[in-house]
Coordinates of C-alpha atoms in Angstrom, one line a residue:
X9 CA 0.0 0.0 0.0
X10 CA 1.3 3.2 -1.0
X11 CA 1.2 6.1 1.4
X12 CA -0.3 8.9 -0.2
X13 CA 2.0 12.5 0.9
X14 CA 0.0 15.0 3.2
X15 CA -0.3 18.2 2.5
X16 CA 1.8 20.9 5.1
X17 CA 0.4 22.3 8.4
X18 CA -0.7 25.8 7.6
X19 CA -0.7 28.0 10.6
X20 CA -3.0 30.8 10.2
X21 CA -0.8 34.4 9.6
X22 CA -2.7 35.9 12.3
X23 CA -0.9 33.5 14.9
X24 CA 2.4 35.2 13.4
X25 CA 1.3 38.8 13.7
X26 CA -0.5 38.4 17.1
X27 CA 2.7 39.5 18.8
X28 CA 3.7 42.5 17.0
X29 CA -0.5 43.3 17.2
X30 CA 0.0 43.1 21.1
X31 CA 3.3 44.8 21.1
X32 CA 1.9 47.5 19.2
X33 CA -1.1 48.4 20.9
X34 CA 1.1 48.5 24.4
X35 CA 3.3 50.8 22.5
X36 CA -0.1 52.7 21.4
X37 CA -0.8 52.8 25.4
X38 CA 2.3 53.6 26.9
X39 CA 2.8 56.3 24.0
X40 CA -1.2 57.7 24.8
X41 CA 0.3 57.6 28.6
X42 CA 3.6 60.0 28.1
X43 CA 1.4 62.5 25.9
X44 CA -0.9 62.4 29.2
X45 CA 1.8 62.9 32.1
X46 CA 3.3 65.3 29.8
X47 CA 0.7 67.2 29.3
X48 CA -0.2 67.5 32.6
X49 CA 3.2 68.4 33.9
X50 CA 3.0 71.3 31.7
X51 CA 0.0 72.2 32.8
X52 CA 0.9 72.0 36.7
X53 CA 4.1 73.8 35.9
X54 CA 1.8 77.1 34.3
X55 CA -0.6 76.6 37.3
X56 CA 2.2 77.1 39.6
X57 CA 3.7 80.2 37.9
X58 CA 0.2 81.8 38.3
X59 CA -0.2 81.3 41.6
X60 CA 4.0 82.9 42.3
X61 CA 2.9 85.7 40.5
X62 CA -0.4 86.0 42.3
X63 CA 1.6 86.3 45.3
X64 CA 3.9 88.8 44.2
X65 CA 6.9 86.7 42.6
X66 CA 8.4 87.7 39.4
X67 CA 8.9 84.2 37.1
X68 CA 9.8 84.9 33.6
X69 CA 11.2 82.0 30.9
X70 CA 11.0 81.1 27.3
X71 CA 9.0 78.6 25.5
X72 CA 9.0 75.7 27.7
X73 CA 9.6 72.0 25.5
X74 CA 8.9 68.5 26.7
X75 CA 11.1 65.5 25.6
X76 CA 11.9 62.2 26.8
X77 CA 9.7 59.4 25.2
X78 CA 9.2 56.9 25.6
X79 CA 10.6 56.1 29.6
X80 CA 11.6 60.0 30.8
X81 CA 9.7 63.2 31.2
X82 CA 12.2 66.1 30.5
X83 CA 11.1 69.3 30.4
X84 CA 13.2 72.5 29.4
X85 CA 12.6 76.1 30.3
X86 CA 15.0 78.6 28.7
X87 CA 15.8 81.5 30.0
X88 CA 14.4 81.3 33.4
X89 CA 14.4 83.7 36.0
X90 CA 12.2 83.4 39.7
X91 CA 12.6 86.0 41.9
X92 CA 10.8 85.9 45.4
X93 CA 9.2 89.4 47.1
X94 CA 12.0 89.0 49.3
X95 CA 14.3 90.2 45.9
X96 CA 16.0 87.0 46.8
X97 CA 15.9 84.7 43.7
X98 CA 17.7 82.8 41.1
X99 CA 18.2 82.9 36.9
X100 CA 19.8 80.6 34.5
X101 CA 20.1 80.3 30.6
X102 CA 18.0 77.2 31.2
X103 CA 16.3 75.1 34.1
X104 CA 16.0 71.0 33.1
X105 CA 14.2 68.9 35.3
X106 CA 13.4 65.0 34.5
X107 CA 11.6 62.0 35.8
X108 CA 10.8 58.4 35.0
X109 CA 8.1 58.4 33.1
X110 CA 6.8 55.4 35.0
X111 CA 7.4 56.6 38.3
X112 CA 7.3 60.7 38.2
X113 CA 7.6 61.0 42.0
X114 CA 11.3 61.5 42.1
X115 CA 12.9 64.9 39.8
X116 CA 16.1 66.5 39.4
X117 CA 16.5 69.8 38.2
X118 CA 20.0 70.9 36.9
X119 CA 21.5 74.4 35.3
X120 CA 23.6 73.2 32.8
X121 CA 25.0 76.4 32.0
X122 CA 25.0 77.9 35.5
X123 CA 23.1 80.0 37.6
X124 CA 23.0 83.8 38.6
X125 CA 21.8 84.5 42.6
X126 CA 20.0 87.3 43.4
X127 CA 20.7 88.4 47.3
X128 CA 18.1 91.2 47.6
X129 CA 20.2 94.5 48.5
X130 CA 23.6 92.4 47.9
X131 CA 23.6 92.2 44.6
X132 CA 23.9 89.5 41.8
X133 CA 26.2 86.4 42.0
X134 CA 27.3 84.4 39.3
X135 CA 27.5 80.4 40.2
X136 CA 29.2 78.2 37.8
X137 CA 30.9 74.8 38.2
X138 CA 30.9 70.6 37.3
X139 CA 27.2 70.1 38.5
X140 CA 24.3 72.4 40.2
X141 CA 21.4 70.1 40.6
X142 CA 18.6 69.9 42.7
X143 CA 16.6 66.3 43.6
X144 CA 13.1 66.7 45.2
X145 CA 11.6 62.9 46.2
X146 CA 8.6 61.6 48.1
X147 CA 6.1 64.1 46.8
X148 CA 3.2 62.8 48.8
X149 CA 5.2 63.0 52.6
X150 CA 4.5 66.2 54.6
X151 CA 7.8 67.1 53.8
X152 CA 9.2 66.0 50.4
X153 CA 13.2 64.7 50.7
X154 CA 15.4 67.9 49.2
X155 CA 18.8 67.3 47.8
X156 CA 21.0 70.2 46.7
X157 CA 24.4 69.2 45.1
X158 CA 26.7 72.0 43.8
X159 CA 29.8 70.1 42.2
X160 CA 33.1 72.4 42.0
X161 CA 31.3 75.6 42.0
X162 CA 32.5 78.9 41.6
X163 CA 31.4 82.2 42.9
X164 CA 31.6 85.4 40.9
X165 CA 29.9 88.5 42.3
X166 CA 28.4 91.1 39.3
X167 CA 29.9 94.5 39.4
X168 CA 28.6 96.7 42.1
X169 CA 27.4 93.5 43.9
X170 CA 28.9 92.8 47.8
X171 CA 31.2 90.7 48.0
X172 CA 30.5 86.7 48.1
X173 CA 32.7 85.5 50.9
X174 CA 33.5 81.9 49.4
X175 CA 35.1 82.0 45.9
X176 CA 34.9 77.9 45.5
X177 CA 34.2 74.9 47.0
X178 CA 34.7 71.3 46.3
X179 CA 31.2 70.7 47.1
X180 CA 28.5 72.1 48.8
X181 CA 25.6 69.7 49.9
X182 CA 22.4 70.5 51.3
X183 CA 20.1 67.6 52.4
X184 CA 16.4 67.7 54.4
X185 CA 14.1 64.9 55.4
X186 CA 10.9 64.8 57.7
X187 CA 12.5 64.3 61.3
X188 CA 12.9 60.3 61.3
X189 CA 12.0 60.5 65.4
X190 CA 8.7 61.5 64.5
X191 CA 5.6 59.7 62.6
X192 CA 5.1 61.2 59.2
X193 CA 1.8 62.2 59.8
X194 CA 2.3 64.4 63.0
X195 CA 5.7 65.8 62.9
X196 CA 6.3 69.5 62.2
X197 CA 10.5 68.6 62.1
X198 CA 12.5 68.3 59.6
X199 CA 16.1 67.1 59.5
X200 CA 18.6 68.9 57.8
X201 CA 22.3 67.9 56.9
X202 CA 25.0 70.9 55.2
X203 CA 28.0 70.0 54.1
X204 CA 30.8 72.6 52.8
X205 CA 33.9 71.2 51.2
X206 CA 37.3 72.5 50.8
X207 CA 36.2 76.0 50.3
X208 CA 38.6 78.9 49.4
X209 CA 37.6 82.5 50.6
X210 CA 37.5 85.4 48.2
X211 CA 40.9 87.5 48.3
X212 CA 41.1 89.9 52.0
X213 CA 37.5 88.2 52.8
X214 CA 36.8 86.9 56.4
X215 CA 36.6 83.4 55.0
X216 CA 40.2 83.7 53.4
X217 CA 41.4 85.0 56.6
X218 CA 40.4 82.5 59.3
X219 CA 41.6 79.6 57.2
X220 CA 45.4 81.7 56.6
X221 CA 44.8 81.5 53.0
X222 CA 43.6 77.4 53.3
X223 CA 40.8 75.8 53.4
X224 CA 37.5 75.7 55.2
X225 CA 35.0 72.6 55.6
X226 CA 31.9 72.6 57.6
X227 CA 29.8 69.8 58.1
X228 CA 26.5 70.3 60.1
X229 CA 23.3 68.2 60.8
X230 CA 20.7 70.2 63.1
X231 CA 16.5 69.9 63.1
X232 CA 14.3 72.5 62.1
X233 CA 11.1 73.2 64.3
X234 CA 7.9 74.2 62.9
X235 CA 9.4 73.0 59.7
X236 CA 5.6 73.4 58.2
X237 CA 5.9 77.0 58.1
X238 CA 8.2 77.0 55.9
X239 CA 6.3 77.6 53.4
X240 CA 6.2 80.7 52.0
X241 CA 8.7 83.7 50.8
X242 CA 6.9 87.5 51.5
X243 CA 8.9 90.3 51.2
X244 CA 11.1 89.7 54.5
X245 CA 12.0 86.7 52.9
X246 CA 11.3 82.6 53.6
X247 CA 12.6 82.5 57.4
X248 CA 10.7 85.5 58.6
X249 CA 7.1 84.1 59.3
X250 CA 9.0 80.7 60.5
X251 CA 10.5 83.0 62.9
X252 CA 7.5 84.5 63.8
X253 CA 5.6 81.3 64.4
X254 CA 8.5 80.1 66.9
X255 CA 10.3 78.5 64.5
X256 CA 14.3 77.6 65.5
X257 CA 17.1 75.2 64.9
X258 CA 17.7 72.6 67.8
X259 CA 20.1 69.3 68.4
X260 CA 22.6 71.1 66.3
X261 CA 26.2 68.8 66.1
X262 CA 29.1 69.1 63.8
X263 CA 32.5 69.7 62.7
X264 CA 34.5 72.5 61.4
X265 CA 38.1 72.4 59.8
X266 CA 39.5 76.0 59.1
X267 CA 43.5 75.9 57.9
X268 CA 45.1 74.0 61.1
X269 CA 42.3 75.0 63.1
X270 CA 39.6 72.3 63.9
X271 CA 36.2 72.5 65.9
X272 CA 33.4 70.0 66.7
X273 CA 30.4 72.4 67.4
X274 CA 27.4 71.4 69.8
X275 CA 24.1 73.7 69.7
X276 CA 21.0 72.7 71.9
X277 CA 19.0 76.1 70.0
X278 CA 19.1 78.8 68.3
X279 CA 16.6 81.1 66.3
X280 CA 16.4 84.4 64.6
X281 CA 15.8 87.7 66.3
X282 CA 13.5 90.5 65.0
X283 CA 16.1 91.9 62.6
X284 CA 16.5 88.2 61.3
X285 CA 19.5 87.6 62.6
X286 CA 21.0 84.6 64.6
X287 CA 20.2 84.3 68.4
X288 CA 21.7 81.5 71.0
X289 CA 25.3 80.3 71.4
X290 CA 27.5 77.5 69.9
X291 CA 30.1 75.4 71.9
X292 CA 32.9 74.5 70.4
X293 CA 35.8 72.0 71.2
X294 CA 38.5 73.3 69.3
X295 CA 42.2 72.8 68.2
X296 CA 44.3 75.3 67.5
X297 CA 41.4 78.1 67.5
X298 CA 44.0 81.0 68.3
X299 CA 45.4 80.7 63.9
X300 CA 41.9 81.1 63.0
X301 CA 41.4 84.1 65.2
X302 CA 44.2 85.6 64.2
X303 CA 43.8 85.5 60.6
X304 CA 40.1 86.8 61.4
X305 CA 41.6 89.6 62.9
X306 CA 43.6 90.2 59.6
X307 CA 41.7 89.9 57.4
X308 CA 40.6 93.1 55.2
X309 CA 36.5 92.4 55.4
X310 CA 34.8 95.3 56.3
X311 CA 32.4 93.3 57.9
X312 CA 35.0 91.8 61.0
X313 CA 35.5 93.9 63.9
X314 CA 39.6 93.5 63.4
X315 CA 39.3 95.0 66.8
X316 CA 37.1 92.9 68.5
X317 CA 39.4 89.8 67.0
X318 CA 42.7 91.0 67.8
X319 CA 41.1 91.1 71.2
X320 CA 39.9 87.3 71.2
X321 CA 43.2 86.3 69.8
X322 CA 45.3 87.9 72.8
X323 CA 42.8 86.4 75.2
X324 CA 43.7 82.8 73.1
X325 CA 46.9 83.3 72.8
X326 CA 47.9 81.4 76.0
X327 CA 46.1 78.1 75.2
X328 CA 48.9 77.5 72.4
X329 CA 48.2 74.4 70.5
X330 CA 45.6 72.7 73.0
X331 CA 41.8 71.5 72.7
X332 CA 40.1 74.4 74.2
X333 CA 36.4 75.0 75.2
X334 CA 34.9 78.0 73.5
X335 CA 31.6 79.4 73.5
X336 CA 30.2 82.0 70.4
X337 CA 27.2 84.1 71.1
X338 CA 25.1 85.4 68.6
X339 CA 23.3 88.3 70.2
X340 CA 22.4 92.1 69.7
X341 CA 23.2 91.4 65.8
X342 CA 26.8 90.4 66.6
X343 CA 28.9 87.2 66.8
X344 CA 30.9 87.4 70.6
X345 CA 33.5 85.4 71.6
X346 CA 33.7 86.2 75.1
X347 CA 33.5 89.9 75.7
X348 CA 34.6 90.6 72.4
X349 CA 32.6 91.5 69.3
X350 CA 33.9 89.4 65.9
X351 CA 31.1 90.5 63.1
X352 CA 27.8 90.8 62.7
X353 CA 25.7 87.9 63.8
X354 CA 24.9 85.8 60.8
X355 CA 21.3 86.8 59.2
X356 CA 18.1 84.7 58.4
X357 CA 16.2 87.5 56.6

């Protein structure tokens, strides 16, 4: 008996295009999805720069563009400039913040050409360097996490502009949280961690001086009461109605490395006065404090009372090279070491 050939299995063709049919219409999904977020980040952006101006803030920029498809929402704005009531502000050629478009509750906003600080009645101050970024996470917590990063930067002030008292830094690192002690629901405390590294001081600044033409690193971690009220800039600028509503800084520890002259500092409080600046005292545990004072005392800042430092020095002068106990006062607008009077007490607003 002969066998008589069969025919081939044909598969239907829509078996064959039933993957690229599913693949496609995700792709149609995720693609309807981006044009969504994006559409609505642009629109919370515009919201938000109505309701600045409504309350008296001055934000300009250019055309803003959205980019990214299909896993990142990127957003430029060219040509930005925010200034606050306070006349406290910042402007850049361009502002880019970017998420995950699956996941938008995490952005970073870098100035990739750089950034120009306004300090009220100080002046302008032109801020370059390797990186200026800003990372905002956890969107839906009382308070969000904040990270500021500045990588290398250099400070420039405009003409007619005071004097910036660092002119670089390694790094400068600014870090909050909600208060970790606390349950996120009820806390009004926020942590906060600022970290400057390896900074030089401007030429004759007060900075330049202390350090005797080295370097100065501070690292501090503190807690910020009434952290909720934080929440606004008016025209006395973002720390005035803190202040007001008993706001203040408490549990304050850290370290301090100026030249050859190092200090672990120890604050239980301290808050602003009515002028806005810094009331309460610092302990510090230093080594070698008398090089730092002396240099203070030299240097050619308008701001240091070379008299008032001189002073301090003399009295320090016996200690030599030993860990000694010092206390800094900030009151009546001045920094006080003892009974003398260094410079102005540093100011909030």
């Amino acid at each position: 008996m002969i066998d008589t050939p069969q025919s081939p299995t044909r598969h239907p063709r829509r078996s064959l295009a039933a993957p690229f049919i599913v693949v496609g219409l995700l792709l149609a999904g995720w693609t309807g999805w981006w044009f969504y977020l994006t559409n609505q980040i642009e629109t919370r952006l515009e919201a938000r720069v109505e309701a600045f101006r409504q309350d008296g803030w001055t934000v300009t920029h250019a055309a803003v563009t959205t980019t990214g498809w299909p896993f990142r929402a990127r957003v430029s704005i060219p040509h930005a400039e925010i200034l606050a009531p306070s006349g406290h502000g910042v402007a850049a050629p361009e502002l880019v913040a970017e998420a995950n478009a699956y996941k938008p509750d995490r952005w970073v906003v870098i100035a990739p050409d750089g950034l120009t600080l306004s300090r009220a009645d100080k002046g302008k101050v032109g801020i370059a360097g390797d990186g200026l970024r800003l990372s905002i996470s956890r969107l839906d917590d009382r308070f969000p996490d904040l990270r500021i990063q500045l990588i290398r930067p250099t400070f420039t002030a405009h003409p007619d502009a005071e004097p910036f008292p660092v002119a670089s830094a390694e790094r400068i690192e600014l870090y909050t949280r909600p208060h970790q002690a606390d349950g996120p629901s009820s806390s009004d405390r926020m942590d906060v961690l600022f970290r400057l590294i390896d900074a030089r001081g401007r030429s004759g600044g007060p900075v330049e001086g202390a350090t005797r033409q080295g370097r100065l690193t501070v690292e501090l971690e503190g807690t910020i009461e009434q952290a909720d009220r934080l929440n606004g800039i008016d025209s006395a600028g973002v720390f005035a109605r803190w202040t007001a509503a008993g706001g203040r800084f408490t549990a304050i520890r850290g370290e301090l490395a100026a030249g050859e002259s190092t200090a672990r500092i120890r604050s239980d409080t301290l808050s602003a006065g009515p002028d806005g600046r810094l009331q309460g005292e610092v302990v510090l545990r230093a080594e070698q404090p008398m090089a730092a004072i002396a240099g203070l005392a030299g240097s050619q800042s308008g701001a240091v009372n070379r008299v008032g430092a001189a002073g301090a020095a003399a009295a320090a002068g016996f200690d030599g090279d030993r860990e000694v106990d010092l206390v800094v006062q900030f009151r009546d607008g001045r920094t006080w070491l003892g009974p003398f009077a260094l410079a102005p007490a540093p100011k909030l607003f």
